[in-house]
Amino acid sequence: VEKIKKPKKRSTTIFGYPLSIFFIVVNEFCERFSYYGMRAVLVLYFKYFLKWDEDFATTIYHTFVALCYLTPILGAIVADSWLGKFKTIVYLSIVYAVGQVVMAVSAIQDITDANKDGTPDNMTLHVALSMVGLLLIALGTGGIKPCVAAFGGDQFEDHQEKQRSTFFSIFYLSINAGSLISTLITPILRAQTCGIHIQQECYPLAFGVPAALMVVALIVFIVGSPMYIRNPPQGNIIVKVCKCIGFAVKNRFRHRSSQYPKREHWMDWAEEKYDKLLIAQVKMALKVLFLYIPLPMFWALFDQQGSRWTFQATTMNGNFATSLSSHQTVNPILILILVPIMDTLIYPLISKCFNFTPLRRITVGMFLAALAFVAAALLQIQIDKTLPDFPSSTEGQVKFINMVNRDLQIQADNQTISLKAFGANEDYLTFNNQFTLVLEPGQQYNVKLDNGTRNTMAIIQGSNWTSVLNSFVYNLIFSVFELSFCRVLNGFGSVLNVTVRDKVFNFTSNMSEYLSVSHGKAEFMIKDDRGSSCIYTQELGFGSSYTLIIPSTFTFGEMCSENIKAVMDMEPNTVHMAWQIIQYFLMTSGEVVFSVTGLEFSYSQAPSNMKSVLQAGWLLTVAVGNIIVLIVAEAATLKDQWAEYILFASLLVLVCIIFAIMAYFYTYTDPTKIEAQFGEMEPEEKEKRKSFDMPRKGSAESHKEDRRSSDSSSDDECTKQTKI
């Protein structure tokens, strides 16, 4: 008795959409909240908690992001070959949640703070926990990434193609809604104070809330399990595909002589061992993967929003709307606006003029990203005009501060400099690495500067009018959230305690270290050991830097603040950060037509047993893009940042042209019809594969083979469609 095929399970629908996709979309929202929320403060955690320098922190950050987009290949293999998409998502989500919990635990300084000073005593343990947590997160988020979108597509039936297309847009909206909310909330959670012994920035809370959201995502997904359509895995398809490709290459090489007749496609050399259905599926997959080759260049530009564009923002005036206080939120906000506009207005209007195919959309998306970097370059040129003229690698710059209670005239490398009492020269002066400084006749010093540094030199009068020269190197340090820096020069003659916004200045001799302070009005509290206090107020602009001078004439009292003088080391940024919205708008527009379309295209052109594999291949382009950024960042020799932006834009335009040519020759296929047609032919092909003898040109078998090939080409349109 012939086995009757079980009909496909029909899902409950609402407004034409399967009810099951509600759980999938909510799951994706929570998971993206968890991932982007953790990532929003990850670099700050590296720098301020683990005490890593910015270069190393940036390297580990981009390596982690690249790893998150490399592991989808593993998840796709497991889903399509063994566990199926549902079980793969559940199991790896558990790994994901454990990783987030480990990250939250690694940020608790009290677990190794034996002396209760607020600093971990065993930093190696915290680093180890962090790395274990990040590896688990990379495995979890990468492993489920290709499965969730493809599993959502599986919930639709053949007649719901329009609804499935809309689902991918809604799916992408959920991604960016989670990203937007998390990048707004997580930095606020980080700014809270917590700790058993000493209250500090609360990284455990900033990582703990994303961990909780990941647990919620897992629960929501499991709750919807009775409604899901689950397509069973169809064997180890990756191994089959690799063996099929390997056999075709080996067989073609073995019969490379001209005496053997040519075949229409190089994969046809696998027909002696593998059925035509699998060969056709491999052809379809290779066609799509071939188109993926140029795509990493888009992500190389896109991911610089979190690095190069962030550093560009630190040189700008960021005092605009509170809701946009973190530039990280601009991208998801624009996506939430643009996705429905594109689907309901832009695409229908363009479709009335010409066929706006998925590959044409992807091409347009790449071109818009290139335009975004052109806009970034033009903005950078305007920013460079407002930035200070920093010293070259063979020079140094100096600002002199007069801490003597009278005006001075000093000689520095044959330059005469006039300094008022408790004042400083307005601009930094450039000198060779070594120069002679003359304070007054008989008071001469040889000064040596480090290459390419800015220095502050305070002239302090000793008890016997023996002038003492103190040199303090000023290093440019930028932070995403705190964009002003202050320090204090104590000429009062006794120890003072100076704080600003609960931060304490640590003094080395008379000069304190720089402290990062949020922009706006800052109140400096000055106290002595007898309890006397004074409040000094200073307005801080984005990117500004000040040295507060407390002179020897300073006295506590109602008018104490008038004795304090502020010397501007770095002027506030003048170019408004709102100008970045232009490049963000172009980049986000490119992302919407590029990424959403890519998800849909990968699913629609994938064979039934390779959908997760092609989803993973799409995500792999993101990983390669991050690697490109790391390579270019290490190898770049361009002096000007705007030139680097133009270089990236030019490379993407070149890649865009290549992709447009590749897309022009691409033939869209219907995998379902092709598989059905080849499925009917499968019994006839089994006899053919019994013999491995290759017919030679001129032989009877060769003529028969030619006739069979001719008949097949006239009847089998699908073979033409699968030709690359």
PDB file of N, CA and C in Angstrom, residues 635-664:
ATOM      1  N   ALA A 635      45.547  48.880   8.585  1.00  0.00           N
ATOM      2  CA  ALA A 635      46.422  49.154   7.444  1.00  0.00           C
ATOM      3  C   ALA A 635      46.311  50.576   6.914  1.00  0.00           C
ATOM      4  N   ALA A 636      45.316  51.326   7.373  1.00  0.00           N
ATOM      5  CA  ALA A 636      45.077  52.665   6.825  1.00  0.00           C
ATOM      6  C   ALA A 636      46.263  53.580   7.106  1.00  0.00           C
ATOM      7  N   THR A 637      46.680  54.312   6.069  1.00  0.00           N
ATOM      8  CA  THR A 637      47.781  55.273   6.212  1.00  0.00           C
ATOM      9  C   THR A 637      47.345  56.686   5.842  1.00  0.00           C
ATOM     10  N   LEU A 638      46.049  56.876   5.617  1.00  0.00           N
ATOM     11  CA  LEU A 638      45.556  58.199   5.247  1.00  0.00           C
ATOM     12  C   LEU A 638      45.589  59.121   6.455  1.00  0.00           C
ATOM     13  N   LYS A 639      46.108  60.319   6.252  1.00  0.00           N
ATOM     14  CA  LYS A 639      46.250  61.266   7.351  1.00  0.00           C
ATOM     15  C   LYS A 639      44.915  61.867   7.742  1.00  0.00           C
ATOM     16  N   ASP A 640      44.085  62.187   6.750  1.00  0.00           N
ATOM     17  CA  ASP A 640      42.811  62.866   6.995  1.00  0.00           C
ATOM     18  C   ASP A 640      41.663  61.868   7.047  1.00  0.00           C
ATOM     19  N   GLN A 641      40.774  62.056   8.034  1.00  0.00           N
ATOM     20  CA  GLN A 641      39.646  61.143   8.180  1.00  0.00           C
ATOM     21  C   GLN A 641      38.680  61.265   7.015  1.00  0.00           C
ATOM     22  N   TRP A 642      38.501  62.472   6.472  1.00  0.00           N
ATOM     23  CA  TRP A 642      37.569  62.645   5.349  1.00  0.00           C
ATOM     24  C   TRP A 642      38.050  61.859   4.135  1.00  0.00           C
ATOM     25  N   ALA A 643      39.351  61.732   3.962  1.00  0.00           N
ATOM     26  CA  ALA A 643      39.886  60.969   2.833  1.00  0.00           C
ATOM     27  C   ALA A 643      39.570  59.486   2.989  1.00  0.00           C
ATOM     28  N   GLU A 644      39.587  59.005   4.237  1.00  0.00           N
ATOM     29  CA  GLU A 644      39.235  57.606   4.472  1.00  0.00           C
ATOM     30  C   GLU A 644      37.765  57.363   4.169  1.00  0.00           C
ATOM     31  N   TYR A 645      36.905  58.325   4.532  1.00  0.00           N
ATOM     32  CA  TYR A 645      35.484  58.205   4.187  1.00  0.00           C
ATOM     33  C   TYR A 645      35.294  58.115   2.669  1.00  0.00           C
ATOM     34  N   ILE A 646      35.994  58.963   1.932  1.00  0.00           N
ATOM     35  CA  ILE A 646      35.882  58.951   0.473  1.00  0.00           C
ATOM     36  C   ILE A 646      36.396  57.636  -0.089  1.00  0.00           C
ATOM     37  N   LEU A 647      37.468  57.103   0.511  1.00  0.00           N
ATOM     38  CA  LEU A 647      38.001  55.817   0.061  1.00  0.00           C
ATOM     39  C   LEU A 647      36.951  54.718   0.208  1.00  0.00           C
ATOM     40  N   PHE A 648      36.308  54.653   1.369  1.00  0.00           N
ATOM     41  CA  PHE A 648      35.279  53.635   1.582  1.00  0.00           C
ATOM     42  C   PHE A 648      34.110  53.835   0.618  1.00  0.00           C
ATOM     43  N   ALA A 649      33.699  55.090   0.429  1.00  0.00           N
ATOM     44  CA  ALA A 649      32.589  55.357  -0.488  1.00  0.00           C
ATOM     45  C   ALA A 649      32.937  54.930  -1.907  1.00  0.00           C
ATOM     46  N   SER A 650      34.163  55.202  -2.335  1.00  0.00           N
ATOM     47  CA  SER A 650      34.593  54.833  -3.692  1.00  0.00           C
ATOM     48  C   SER A 650      34.615  53.316  -3.854  1.00  0.00           C
ATOM     49  N   LEU A 651      35.119  52.620  -2.837  1.00  0.00           N
ATOM     50  CA  LEU A 651      35.145  51.157  -2.902  1.00  0.00           C
ATOM     51  C   LEU A 651      33.737  50.583  -3.004  1.00  0.00           C
ATOM     52  N   LEU A 652      32.800  51.168  -2.248  1.00  0.00           N
ATOM     53  CA  LEU A 652      31.432  50.648  -2.289  1.00  0.00           C
ATOM     54  C   LEU A 652      30.766  50.945  -3.624  1.00  0.00           C
ATOM     55  N   VAL A 653      31.043  52.105  -4.214  1.00  0.00           N
ATOM     56  CA  VAL A 653      30.489  52.412  -5.539  1.00  0.00           C
ATOM     57  C   VAL A 653      31.006  51.414  -6.564  1.00  0.00           C
ATOM     58  N   LEU A 654      32.307  51.104  -6.486  1.00  0.00           N
ATOM     59  CA  LEU A 654      32.885  50.113  -7.398  1.00  0.00           C
ATOM     60  C   LEU A 654      32.218  48.756  -7.208  1.00  0.00           C
ATOM     61  N   VAL A 655      32.057  48.341  -5.956  1.00  0.00           N
ATOM     62  CA  VAL A 655      31.400  47.066  -5.658  1.00  0.00           C
ATOM     63  C   VAL A 655      29.944  47.103  -6.117  1.00  0.00           C
ATOM     64  N   CYS A 656      29.301  48.253  -5.952  1.00  0.00           N
ATOM     65  CA  CYS A 656      27.902  48.414  -6.367  1.00  0.00           C
ATOM     66  C   CYS A 656      27.748  48.187  -7.871  1.00  0.00           C
ATOM     67  N   ILE A 657      28.683  48.714  -8.647  1.00  0.00           N
ATOM     68  CA  ILE A 657      28.639  48.528 -10.101  1.00  0.00           C
ATOM     69  C   ILE A 657      28.822  47.050 -10.454  1.00  0.00           C
ATOM     70  N   ILE A 658      29.780  46.414  -9.785  1.00  0.00           N
ATOM     71  CA  ILE A 658      30.014  44.980 -10.037  1.00  0.00           C
ATOM     72  C   ILE A 658      28.768  44.174  -9.695  1.00  0.00           C
ATOM     73  N   PHE A 659      28.149  44.490  -8.556  1.00  0.00           N
ATOM     74  CA  PHE A 659      26.942  43.759  -8.151  1.00  0.00           C
ATOM     75  C   PHE A 659      25.800  43.990  -9.139  1.00  0.00           C
ATOM     76  N   ALA A 660      25.659  45.230  -9.639  1.00  0.00           N
ATOM     77  CA  ALA A 660      24.591  45.519 -10.601  1.00  0.00           C
ATOM     78  C   ALA A 660      24.754  44.688 -11.868  1.00  0.00           C
ATOM     79  N   ILE A 661      26.006  44.499 -12.311  1.00  0.00           N
ATOM     80  CA  ILE A 661      26.255  43.668 -13.493  1.00  0.00           C
ATOM     81  C   ILE A 661      25.910  42.214 -13.196  1.00  0.00           C
ATOM     82  N   MET A 662      26.310  41.734 -12.019  1.00  0.00           N
ATOM     83  CA  MET A 662      25.980  40.364 -11.626  1.00  0.00           C
ATOM     84  C   MET A 662      24.472  40.174 -11.536  1.00  0.00           C
ATOM     85  N   ALA A 663      23.777  41.150 -10.977  1.00  0.00           N
ATOM     86  CA  ALA A 663      22.323  41.054 -10.820  1.00  0.00           C
ATOM     87  C   ALA A 663      21.606  41.064 -12.166  1.00  0.00           C
ATOM     88  N   TYR A 664      22.178  41.766 -13.134  1.00  0.00           N
ATOM     89  CA  TYR A 664      21.556  41.856 -14.461  1.00  0.00           C
ATOM     90  C   TYR A 664      21.441  40.477 -15.103  1.00  0.00           C
TER      91      TYR A 664
END
